[in-house]
Amino acid sequence: MTLEKPQPRRLTILGSTGSIGVNTLDVVNQLGGREAFEIGALTGNGNIELLAEQARTMGAKLAVTADESQYMTLKDALAGSGVDVAAGRSGLEEAASLDADWVMAAIVGTAGLGPTLTAAARGADIALANKECLVSAGQLFVEAVKAGGGRLIPVDSEHSAIFQCLDNSQRPALERIILTASGGPFRTFTREQMAGVTAATARTHPNWSMGLKISIGSASMFNKALEMVEAKHLFEVAPEQIEVVVHPQSIVHSMVGYSDGSVIAQLGAPDMRTAIGYALTYPKRPALNVDRLDFNKLSRLDFEAPDETRFPALRLARTALTRGGLQAAIMNAAEETAFNAFIEERIGFLDMADIVEKVMDRLIDCGAAGTIAEVFTADAEARQVAGEIIAAHEKTA
Ligand code: NDP
């Protein structure tokens, strides 16, 4: 069977130098590269060498570093290439404003929210890797994409799986969505063992090759916590319809359960290029050079219930979903702050969840998320409170 080639399209990749960004460019190149696609903007932060190389090779219109102090380095690296250069927050806004009709949102963390909203407002299709957009801004983000007129296509492998399994014409029969989780490198660890782990061990994921933040989030299961909130908004389901099951092989990417007892699953090798390719060519399927599953070699698929005592992040996600309002934005900002403190070795691995819980409890009266400005205010407040708790923790440690 020959699959149709996608039409040439204008693309922008926010976060092109990261793990998702690099995989996105690989998919773009597999599907015809510069002959099939026009590259609007590529953005990065500290990895100027890679950003410049990507921009030259792909013939991008604009290359942006989020780090203003790197502006001249990027400009020098792209001298004579014809690629425009910008930096800082305004540069990211410029990148998001270019008229690309498909934007990969792959900046890590809440830093991705502003530019992704800008791209959404002008009607671009948003391929969403940056789950923090949905965790922080929730329904406001979904509404911003709808108001702009573009489509919101998930890239997270779990959400891409659900997107592929969820038949909207069967919506009344939808009972539950089941997010799979690998369990990360500490799946079988006791809390005593987890107490002493370092960032170097926490970042070694058993199946996926990913950026630092998401790798450590997989170890603590905070990544799954963020994904639960992401799923609620993407698929408009109630918190009690979202289940998590640990599946150490990362072959079943997620599942949808219907009222007749059927469960539809999406399977594949753990390779983000499949989800990225689907987001790029949706509703078609691209022909990709990725590993195929060999069912004769797959000896088993295991599933087990998550342990919320060893991995409190899942319980905190349920608390955020139950409390509603700005609690998920607060959870997200507190987790980002705690993650930074962990990689700087200021706190231990288990302290991350304790700190997030304290911040959520302290800001329990945060109210509803009425506007994006309120989301940013709650985010800043949560970071400040988390910072205070971390500083107090360091004094007593
Ligand atoms: P990486 O850390 O590998 O890459 C992050 C990207 O964001 C890089 O381009 C980086 O630039 C840029 N960046 C870092 N800080 C800033 C900032 N302050 N402002 C603007 N840009 C910044 O992350 P991943 O690719 O792993 O993840 C990106 C997003 O996708 C995350 O939200 C993650 O949860 C999500 N995701 C990732 C998956 C994966 O397999 N990696 C799977 C599913 C979702 P530079 O490299 O130049 O510093």
CSV table of C-alpha atoms and ligand atoms in Angstrom, one decimal, residues 15-21 43-47 66 92 106-109 111 129-132 156 209-212 214 223 272, ligand 1:
chain,number,residue,atom,x,y,z
A,15,GLY,CA,11.9,23.9,21.2
A,16,SER,CA,13.6,22.4,18.1
A,17,THR,CA,16.9,21.6,20.0
A,18,GLY,CA,15.2,19.4,22.5
A,19,SER,CA,14.4,15.7,22.4
A,20,ILE,CA,11.0,16.2,20.8
A,21,GLY,CA,12.3,19.0,18.5
A,43,THR,CA,13.7,28.0,18.7
A,44,GLY,CA,16.0,26.8,21.4
A,45,ASN,CA,17.6,28.1,24.6
A,46,GLY,CA,21.2,27.2,25.4
A,47,ASN,CA,22.2,24.9,22.6
A,66,ALA,CA,15.1,32.2,24.5
A,92,LEU,CA,9.7,33.5,21.0
A,106,ALA,CA,8.0,21.4,22.4
A,107,ILE,CA,9.5,24.0,24.8
A,108,VAL,CA,9.9,22.4,28.2
A,109,GLY,CA,7.9,23.8,31.1
A,111,ALA,CA,8.0,28.8,29.4
A,129,ALA,CA,4.1,18.0,23.3
A,130,ASN,CA,4.3,20.7,26.0
A,131,LYS,CA,1.8,19.3,28.5
A,132,GLU,CA,2.4,22.2,30.9
A,156,ASP,CA,2.5,12.9,24.2
A,209,SER,CA,15.1,8.5,25.5
A,210,MET,CA,13.8,11.9,26.5
A,211,GLY,CA,14.8,15.3,27.9
A,212,LEU,CA,15.9,15.7,31.5
A,214,ILE,CA,10.4,14.5,31.6
A,223,ASN,CA,5.0,13.2,34.5
A,272,MET,CA,8.2,9.4,19.8
B,1,NDP,P1,14.2,19.0,26.3
B,1,NDP,O1,14.7,19.4,27.6
B,1,NDP,O2,14.9,17.9,25.5
B,1,NDP,O3,14.0,20.2,25.3
B,1,NDP,C1,13.4,21.4,25.7
B,1,NDP,C2,13.4,22.5,24.6
B,1,NDP,O4,13.0,23.7,25.2
B,1,NDP,C3,14.8,22.7,24.0
B,1,NDP,O5,14.7,23.2,22.7
B,1,NDP,C4,15.3,23.8,24.9
B,1,NDP,O6,16.4,24.6,24.4
B,1,NDP,C5,14.1,24.6,25.1
B,1,NDP,N1,14.1,25.4,26.3
B,1,NDP,C6,14.6,25.1,27.5
B,1,NDP,N2,14.3,26.1,28.4
B,1,NDP,C7,13.7,27.1,27.7
B,1,NDP,C8,13.1,28.4,28.1
B,1,NDP,N3,13.2,28.8,29.3
B,1,NDP,N4,12.5,29.1,27.1
B,1,NDP,C9,12.4,28.6,25.9
B,1,NDP,N5,12.9,27.4,25.5
B,1,NDP,C10,13.5,26.6,26.4
B,1,NDP,O7,12.7,18.5,26.5
B,1,NDP,P2,11.8,17.4,25.7
B,1,NDP,O8,12.0,17.6,24.3
B,1,NDP,O9,12.0,16.1,26.4
B,1,NDP,O10,10.3,17.9,26.1
B,1,NDP,C11,9.7,19.0,25.6
B,1,NDP,C12,8.2,19.0,26.0
B,1,NDP,O11,7.6,17.8,25.4
B,1,NDP,C13,8.0,18.9,27.5
B,1,NDP,O12,6.9,19.6,27.9
B,1,NDP,C14,7.8,17.4,27.7
B,1,NDP,O13,7.0,17.1,28.9
B,1,NDP,C15,7.1,17.0,26.5
B,1,NDP,N6,7.2,15.6,26.1
B,1,NDP,C16,8.4,15.1,25.8
B,1,NDP,C17,8.5,13.8,25.4
B,1,NDP,C18,9.9,13.2,25.1
B,1,NDP,O14,9.9,12.0,24.6
B,1,NDP,N7,11.0,13.9,25.2
B,1,NDP,C19,7.4,12.9,25.4
B,1,NDP,C20,6.1,13.6,25.6
B,1,NDP,C21,6.0,14.9,25.9
B,1,NDP,P3,18.0,24.1,24.5
B,1,NDP,O15,18.0,22.7,24.2
B,1,NDP,O16,18.6,24.9,23.5
B,1,NDP,O17,18.4,24.4,25.9
